XYZ file of N, CA and C in Angstrom:
597
model
N 49.333 75.401 96.296
C 48.927 76.459 95.400
C 48.415 75.825 94.115
N 47.288 76.284 93.584
C 46.789 75.730 92.327
C 47.823 75.919 91.232
N 47.998 74.901 90.395
C 49.048 74.949 89.376
C 48.835 76.087 88.389
N 47.594 76.493 88.149
C 47.349 77.563 87.179
C 47.820 78.928 87.698
N 48.013 79.055 89.027
C 48.446 80.326 89.603
C 49.967 80.466 89.628
N 50.684 79.360 89.539
C 52.151 79.420 89.625
C 52.772 80.305 88.553
N 52.415 80.138 87.246
C 53.023 81.000 86.229
C 52.690 82.474 86.449
N 51.486 82.774 86.933
C 51.099 84.164 87.155
C 51.939 84.767 88.276
N 52.074 84.026 89.395
C 52.866 84.512 90.514
C 54.328 84.689 90.123
N 54.872 83.739 89.381
C 56.261 83.823 88.952
C 56.474 85.025 88.040
N 55.566 85.258 87.089
C 55.689 86.401 86.186
C 55.644 87.710 86.959
N 54.732 87.791 87.933
C 54.619 88.995 88.739
C 55.888 89.234 89.539
N 56.411 88.168 90.155
C 57.610 88.290 90.988
C 58.819 88.698 90.162
N 58.979 88.095 88.995
C 60.110 88.448 88.138
C 59.984 89.875 87.625
N 58.783 90.276 87.289
C 58.557 91.645 86.825
C 58.858 92.657 87.902
N 58.515 92.328 89.144
C 58.785 93.236 90.255
C 60.268 93.282 90.575
N 60.967 92.163 90.395
C 62.390 92.105 90.733
C 63.255 92.795 89.685
N 62.824 92.831 88.431
C 63.657 93.382 87.361
C 64.040 94.841 87.591
N 63.082 95.749 87.905
C 63.488 97.127 88.139
C 64.408 97.255 89.346
N 64.176 96.462 90.382
C 65.022 96.500 91.564
C 66.446 96.111 91.211
N 66.582 95.067 90.382
C 67.914 94.593 90.017
C 68.666 95.645 89.228
N 67.989 96.341 88.306
C 68.690 97.310 87.466
C 69.094 98.544 88.247
N 68.440 98.796 89.399
C 68.719 100.001 90.163
C 69.875 99.826 91.144
N 70.335 98.609 91.358
C 71.377 98.385 92.354
C 72.757 98.756 91.815
N 73.579 99.401 92.638
C 74.961 99.656 92.232
C 75.759 98.351 92.225
N 76.848 98.336 91.487
C 77.703 97.146 91.389
C 79.082 97.510 91.924
N 79.612 96.676 92.817
C 80.899 96.954 93.464
C 82.003 96.041 92.948
N 83.196 96.610 92.881
C 84.383 95.902 92.408
C 85.514 96.120 93.400
N 86.445 95.167 93.428
C 87.555 95.219 94.381
C 88.859 94.877 93.669
N 89.953 95.492 94.140
C 91.285 95.143 93.632
C 92.273 95.173 94.785
N 93.102 94.129 94.868
C 94.258 94.135 95.766
C 95.409 94.733 94.971
N 96.060 95.738 95.502
C 97.106 96.467 94.790
C 98.489 96.051 95.274
N 99.388 95.720 94.326
C 100.773 95.441 94.702
C 101.682 95.604 93.494
N 102.986 95.573 93.756
C 103.980 95.760 92.708
C 104.051 94.635 91.694
N 103.990 93.359 92.134
C 104.047 92.263 91.164
C 102.909 92.298 90.137
N 101.817 92.961 90.442
C 100.694 93.054 89.498
C 100.898 94.148 88.452
N 101.946 94.965 88.630
C 102.217 96.020 87.659
C 102.751 95.427 86.354
N 102.775 96.260 85.317
C 103.333 95.835 84.031
C 104.334 96.902 83.581
N 105.655 96.603 83.680
C 106.237 95.345 84.157
C 106.152 95.225 85.678
N 106.216 93.988 86.180
C 106.154 93.772 87.632
C 107.347 94.421 88.340
N 107.150 94.800 89.584
C 108.262 95.333 90.372
C 108.219 94.729 91.782
N 109.293 94.925 92.531
C 109.410 94.311 93.859
C 109.055 95.279 94.976
N 108.278 96.293 94.691
C 107.902 97.243 95.726
C 107.186 96.540 96.881
N 107.484 96.946 98.122
C 106.729 96.412 99.251
C 105.363 97.095 99.406
N 105.100 98.060 98.535
C 103.830 98.778 98.589
C 102.646 97.843 98.405
N 101.562 98.172 99.057
C 100.358 97.349 98.954
C 99.154 98.236 99.219
N 97.997 97.743 98.825
C 96.787 98.511 99.057
C 95.553 97.763 98.622
N 94.419 98.396 98.822
C 93.133 97.856 98.417
C 92.320 98.971 97.791
N 91.528 98.618 96.802
C 90.657 99.596 96.147
C 89.267 99.001 95.989
N 88.261 99.796 96.334
C 86.870 99.428 96.132
C 86.252 100.478 95.238
N 85.591 100.038 94.180
C 84.950 100.944 93.219
C 83.510 100.505 93.068
N 82.585 101.434 93.212
C 81.166 101.118 93.050
C 80.573 102.021 91.991
N 79.986 101.415 90.969
C 79.373 102.172 89.884
C 77.863 102.003 89.940
N 77.163 103.106 89.728
C 75.699 103.096 89.685
C 75.285 103.884 88.451
N 74.952 103.157 87.383
C 74.626 103.822 86.126
C 73.241 104.459 86.145
N 72.409 104.104 87.120
C 71.102 104.758 87.219
C 71.234 106.204 87.690
N 72.148 106.436 88.621
C 72.348 107.807 89.114
C 73.666 108.398 88.614
N 74.348 107.671 87.725
C 75.575 108.139 87.065
C 76.660 108.513 88.066
N 76.961 107.575 88.971
C 77.986 107.851 89.979
C 79.043 106.754 90.018
N 80.223 107.156 90.451
C 81.337 106.231 90.656
C 81.965 106.569 91.996
N 81.868 105.654 92.954
C 82.488 105.838 94.263
C 83.829 105.104 94.260
N 84.869 105.777 94.742
C 86.209 105.195 94.766
C 86.771 105.304 96.177
N 87.203 104.166 96.726
C 87.822 104.127 98.051
C 89.138 103.373 97.919
N 90.237 104.000 98.333
C 91.568 103.392 98.212
C 92.303 103.541 99.539
N 92.959 102.469 99.951
C 93.862 102.486 101.103
C 95.187 101.929 100.606
N 96.302 102.616 100.886
C 97.597 102.117 100.421
C 98.675 102.463 101.444
N 99.789 101.712 101.403
C 100.875 101.920 102.368
C 102.183 101.372 101.824
N 103.277 101.838 102.421
C 104.639 101.304 102.201
C 105.163 101.445 100.775
N 104.737 102.466 100.057
C 105.306 102.698 98.731
C 106.779 103.088 98.874
N 107.596 102.721 97.896
C 109.001 103.128 97.901
C 109.142 104.583 97.468
N 108.297 104.999 96.541
C 108.291 106.386 96.108
C 107.153 107.132 96.773
N 106.946 108.373 96.353
C 105.801 109.140 96.836
C 104.818 109.305 95.688
N 103.552 109.355 96.015
C 102.494 109.325 95.006
C 102.555 110.518 94.057
N 102.322 110.215 92.778
C 102.236 111.254 91.754
C 100.893 111.224 91.036
N 100.199 110.084 91.071
C 98.904 109.965 90.396
C 98.243 108.644 90.761
N 96.939 108.594 90.538
C 96.175 107.353 90.674
C 94.947 107.478 89.774
N 94.609 106.404 89.093
C 93.433 106.412 88.224
C 93.068 105.001 87.789
N 91.969 104.915 87.039
C 91.512 103.637 86.479
C 91.885 103.606 85.000
N 92.481 102.504 84.595
C 92.847 102.277 83.187
C 91.924 101.217 82.588
N 91.810 101.226 81.257
C 91.078 100.164 80.584
C 90.572 100.619 79.235
N 89.925 99.745 78.488
C 89.918 98.302 78.718
C 91.167 97.650 78.128
N 91.648 96.617 78.807
C 92.747 95.826 78.271
C 92.170 94.816 77.274
N 93.043 94.203 76.480
C 92.582 93.245 75.470
C 91.988 91.995 76.094
N 92.511 91.602 77.249
C 91.991 90.415 77.935
C 91.773 90.735 79.410
N 90.899 89.993 80.038
C 90.603 90.213 81.458
C 91.805 89.852 82.319
N 92.130 90.715 83.266
C 93.149 90.412 84.246
C 94.583 90.556 83.801
N 94.824 91.078 82.591
C 96.216 91.248 82.148
C 96.318 92.345 81.103
N 97.564 92.776 80.875
C 97.824 93.786 79.856
C 97.795 95.193 80.404
N 97.939 96.144 79.499
C 97.895 97.554 79.861
C 96.920 98.278 78.935
N 96.488 99.451 79.373
C 95.541 100.246 78.586
C 95.649 101.695 79.016
N 95.022 102.559 78.260
C 95.027 103.979 78.573
C 94.184 104.289 79.796
N 94.287 105.520 80.235
C 93.548 105.970 81.416
C 92.101 106.288 81.032
N 91.152 105.816 81.853
C 89.734 106.115 81.653
C 89.330 107.344 82.449
N 89.740 107.393 83.712
C 89.278 108.464 84.601
C 90.140 109.718 84.461
N 89.811 110.724 85.225
C 90.400 112.054 85.066
C 91.927 112.073 85.174
N 92.516 113.013 84.448
C 93.968 113.214 84.445
C 94.288 114.551 85.103
N 95.471 114.695 85.692
C 96.534 113.692 85.776
C 96.272 112.632 86.842
N 95.258 112.868 87.712
C 94.958 111.928 88.780
C 93.516 112.113 89.230
N 93.019 111.200 90.067
C 91.722 111.409 90.694
C 91.743 112.755 91.419
N 90.684 113.516 91.303
C 90.598 114.795 92.007
C 90.732 114.574 93.511
N 91.656 115.313 94.126
C 91.833 115.246 95.562
C 92.655 114.075 96.061
N 93.218 113.269 95.145
C 94.027 112.134 95.597
C 95.272 112.654 96.316
N 95.668 112.041 97.462
C 96.831 112.545 98.205
C 98.137 112.319 97.439
N 98.843 113.399 97.145
C 100.088 113.334 96.391
C 101.280 113.610 97.302
N 102.441 113.050 96.921
C 103.658 113.273 97.682
C 103.740 112.477 98.967
N 102.990 111.374 99.051
C 102.994 110.545 100.259
C 103.267 109.084 99.880
N 103.656 108.279 100.871
C 103.903 106.858 100.611
C 102.805 105.976 101.184
N 101.904 106.546 101.963
C 100.753 105.832 102.523
C 99.580 106.792 102.578
N 98.367 106.265 102.480
C 97.229 107.163 102.553
C 95.895 106.473 102.369
N 94.845 107.264 102.492
C 93.465 106.825 102.307
C 92.781 107.831 101.405
N 91.940 107.336 100.527
C 91.239 108.219 99.586
C 89.800 107.768 99.444
N 88.875 108.712 99.494
C 87.452 108.463 99.268
C 86.908 109.568 98.385
N 86.202 109.205 97.335
C 85.615 110.225 96.469
C 84.399 109.658 95.751
N 83.513 110.557 95.370
C 82.334 110.200 94.594
C 82.331 111.066 93.348
N 82.291 110.424 92.173
C 82.347 111.142 90.907
C 81.009 111.092 90.186
N 80.683 112.178 89.523
C 79.487 112.275 88.688
C 79.868 111.843 87.279
N 79.391 110.674 86.859
C 79.758 110.145 85.539
C 79.058 110.865 84.391
N 78.208 111.808 84.719
C 77.583 112.636 83.696
C 78.414 113.857 83.342
N 79.540 114.038 84.031
C 80.416 115.191 83.796
C 81.669 114.777 83.035
N 82.062 115.583 82.070
C 83.266 115.303 81.289
C 84.514 115.288 82.164
N 84.522 116.052 83.259
C 85.693 116.128 84.130
C 85.992 114.825 84.875
N 85.064 113.880 84.830
C 85.291 112.582 85.482
C 86.118 111.632 84.623
N 86.406 112.040 83.387
C 87.089 111.158 82.429
C 88.357 111.793 81.862
N 89.218 110.932 81.347
C 90.339 111.353 80.520
C 89.747 111.887 79.213
N 90.043 113.128 78.812
C 89.465 113.668 77.572
C 89.711 112.782 76.348
N 90.887 112.127 76.284
C 91.191 111.258 75.136
C 90.259 110.053 75.094
N 89.870 109.552 76.263
C 88.947 108.420 76.329
C 87.591 108.817 75.758
N 87.113 109.994 76.137
C 85.823 110.488 75.636
C 85.906 110.739 74.135
N 86.994 111.347 73.681
C 87.172 111.632 72.247
C 87.150 110.351 71.432
N 87.810 109.312 71.938
C 87.846 108.023 71.221
C 86.461 107.403 71.085
N 85.519 107.842 71.932
C 84.149 107.324 71.883
C 83.206 108.329 71.234
N 83.755 109.146 70.347
C 82.933 110.089 69.597
C 82.535 111.322 70.373
N 83.205 111.571 71.506
C 82.898 112.749 72.298
C 81.666 112.613 73.164
N 81.147 111.405 73.291
C 79.914 111.174 74.039
C 80.201 110.753 75.480
N 79.696 111.551 76.445
C 79.846 111.205 77.855
C 79.035 109.944 78.173
N 77.880 109.813 77.541
C 77.049 108.615 77.747
C 77.806 107.363 77.315
N 78.493 107.450 76.173
C 79.282 106.309 75.694
C 80.461 106.032 76.604
N 81.063 107.091 77.164
C 82.192 106.911 78.083
C 81.751 106.178 79.346
N 80.596 106.556 79.877
C 80.082 105.873 81.071
C 79.798 104.404 80.773
N 79.184 104.145 79.626
C 78.870 102.763 79.256
C 80.146 101.950 79.064
N 81.173 102.562 78.453
C 82.434 101.856 78.224
C 83.143 101.558 79.539
N 83.085 102.492 80.484
C 83.662 102.253 81.808
C 82.932 101.095 82.500
N 81.606 101.131 82.475
C 80.822 100.053 83.089
C 81.134 98.711 82.440
N 81.276 98.692 81.114
C 81.590 97.454 80.395
C 82.972 96.924 80.773
N 83.956 97.832 80.870
C 85.316 97.409 81.218
C 85.364 96.836 82.634
N 84.632 97.457 83.554
C 84.571 96.932 84.918
C 83.932 95.545 84.917
N 82.809 95.410 84.226
C 82.088 94.134 84.205
C 82.900 93.022 83.550
N 83.721 93.384 82.563
C 84.507 92.383 81.835
C 85.817 92.028 82.526
N 86.178 92.742 83.596
C 87.451 92.478 84.261
C 88.643 93.003 83.497
N 88.406 94.002 82.621
C 89.481 94.548 81.794
C 89.883 95.960 82.220
N 89.583 96.308 83.468
C 90.021 97.611 83.979
C 90.830 97.387 85.244
N 91.791 98.260 85.456
C 92.613 98.159 86.655
C 92.831 99.545 87.249
N 93.105 99.545 88.538
C 93.410 100.788 89.237
C 94.862 100.718 89.648
N 95.600 101.805 89.393
C 96.984 101.807 89.862
C 97.376 103.147 90.442
N 98.444 103.080 91.242
C 98.999 104.263 91.881
C 100.415 104.445 91.354
N 100.667 105.617 90.799
C 101.984 105.958 90.260
C 102.788 106.687 91.328
N 104.102 106.518 91.279
C 104.940 107.169 92.280
C 106.186 107.773 91.643
N 106.925 108.523 92.470
C 108.152 109.170 91.995
C 109.199 108.156 91.551
N 109.245 106.989 92.163
C 110.211 105.959 91.772
C 109.703 105.064 90.652
N 108.382 104.987 90.492
C 107.779 104.153 89.450
C 106.745 105.002 88.696
N 107.224 105.846 87.761
C 106.309 106.747 87.048
C 105.213 106.019 86.271
N 105.506 104.784 85.839
C 104.508 104.006 85.112
C 103.526 103.291 86.015
N 103.751 103.338 87.312
C 102.871 102.695 88.277
C 103.648 101.842 89.254
N 103.461 102.105 90.561
C 104.158 101.297 91.574
C 103.323 100.118 92.038
N 102.024 100.314 92.212
C 101.146 99.202 92.579
C 99.863 99.283 91.768
N 99.321 98.103 91.457
C 98.053 98.074 90.731
C 97.321 96.777 91.020
N 96.055 96.754 90.593
C 95.249 95.551 90.695
C 94.063 95.648 89.756
N 93.684 94.525 89.158
C 92.505 94.490 88.298
C 91.254 94.459 89.158
N 90.267 95.219 88.752
C 89.010 95.334 89.500
C 88.093 94.181 89.129
N 87.641 93.449 90.129
C 86.756 92.295 89.917
C 85.527 92.432 90.799
N 84.420 91.968 90.292
C 83.180 92.032 91.057
C 83.262 91.077 92.237
N 82.902 91.564 93.414
C 83.033 90.764 94.624
C 81.724 90.207 95.160
N 80.612 90.590 94.539
C 79.317 90.097 94.987
C 78.590 89.498 93.809
N 77.538 88.744 94.089
C 76.758 88.141 93.010
C 76.085 89.223 92.198
N 75.838 88.928 90.930
C 75.108 89.834 90.042
C 73.784 90.201 90.698
N 73.431 91.518 90.742
C 72.172 91.898 91.392
C 70.958 91.159 90.846
N 70.916 90.927 89.535
C 69.789 90.196 88.954
C 69.712 88.779 89.479
N 70.874 88.161 89.683
C 70.902 86.805 90.221
C 70.413 86.783 91.659
N 70.792 87.816 92.430
C 70.318 87.900 93.809
C 68.808 88.031 93.859
N 68.251 88.842 92.955
C 66.799 89.033 92.936
C 66.096 87.729 92.577
N 66.631 87.013 91.578
C 66.027 85.751 91.183
C 66.132 84.712 92.298
N 67.274 84.719 92.994
C 67.445 83.795 94.107
C 66.423 84.082 95.203
N 66.208 85.363 95.490
C 65.232 85.738 96.518
C 63.822 85.334 96.110
N 63.485 85.539 94.837
C 62.158 85.154 94.346
C 61.979 83.646 94.450
N 63.015 82.896 94.021
C 62.934 81.436 94.083
C 62.784 80.932 95.506
N 63.542 81.543 96.434
C 63.435 81.140 97.833
C 62.051 81.432 98.378
N 61.508 82.591 98.004
C 60.165 82.960 98.460
C 59.108 82.004 97.940
N 59.215 81.608 96.683
C 58.255 80.662 96.115
C 58.369 79.299 96.793
N 59.621 78.905 97.117
C 59.820 77.624 97.784
C 59.191 77.608 99.169
N 59.347 78.701 99.919
C 58.748 78.801 101.254
C 57.232 78.771 101.150
N 56.704 79.536 100.168
C 55.250 79.592 99.990
C 54.700 78.207 99.669
N 55.423 77.479 98.815
C 54.956 76.150 98.417
C 54.981 75.194 99.606
N 56.072 75.269 100.436
C 56.142 74.373 101.591
C 55.025 74.642 102.578
N 54.678 75.905 102.750
C 53.619 76.236 103.692
C 52.246 75.741 103.204
N 52.082 75.705 101.884
C 50.797 75.305 101.328
C 50.674 73.803 101.142
N 51.811 73.083 101.225
C 51.761 71.638 101.028
C 51.146 70.972 102.253
N 50.038 70.246 102.079
C 49.410 69.585 103.226
C 50.300 68.516 103.809
N 50.299 68.420 105.141
C 51.097 67.396 105.808
C 50.313 66.094 105.839
N 51.005 64.941 105.718
C 50.294 63.656 105.739
C 49.741 63.353 107.126
């Protein structure tokens, strides 16, 4: 490829990848258990939580699987932001007293829900109030807490009112922008190899 065309092709490719990267949802995962609670407990309860946020369409998908709790469920929600990533405690971000439709009064279960982050009912009213009453600010703060590793999901029970199992939500895949850049770089490398004359 002529050297004068490389910067043009790269600029075009990066420009095309940027909107794609911003439109992708971002997924987070947490392993839930008693030792991760604050204070830690010896519950045999365990679970997994997957949370996917898409700020372009203002949605939050929540999937939780849990089992073997000592108590029966009374609530589940996302807390944050904590002062540091992966530790500490914080107030509730999502709706109170629990996620809408979360199974209560059980020791094992599965939960799937999709929330509209443009609605006040998706949040703890105190969280929104602390951000000046702005739903837009609440969504941004939730996204920031997830990205920073300062949010956690926990399940409260009759025996552990403060929370029987919890886990900090961490991103499990590469940053979408990094994936787009990697794809562009790989494409340019293939194109260059094909154009390189063989001896």
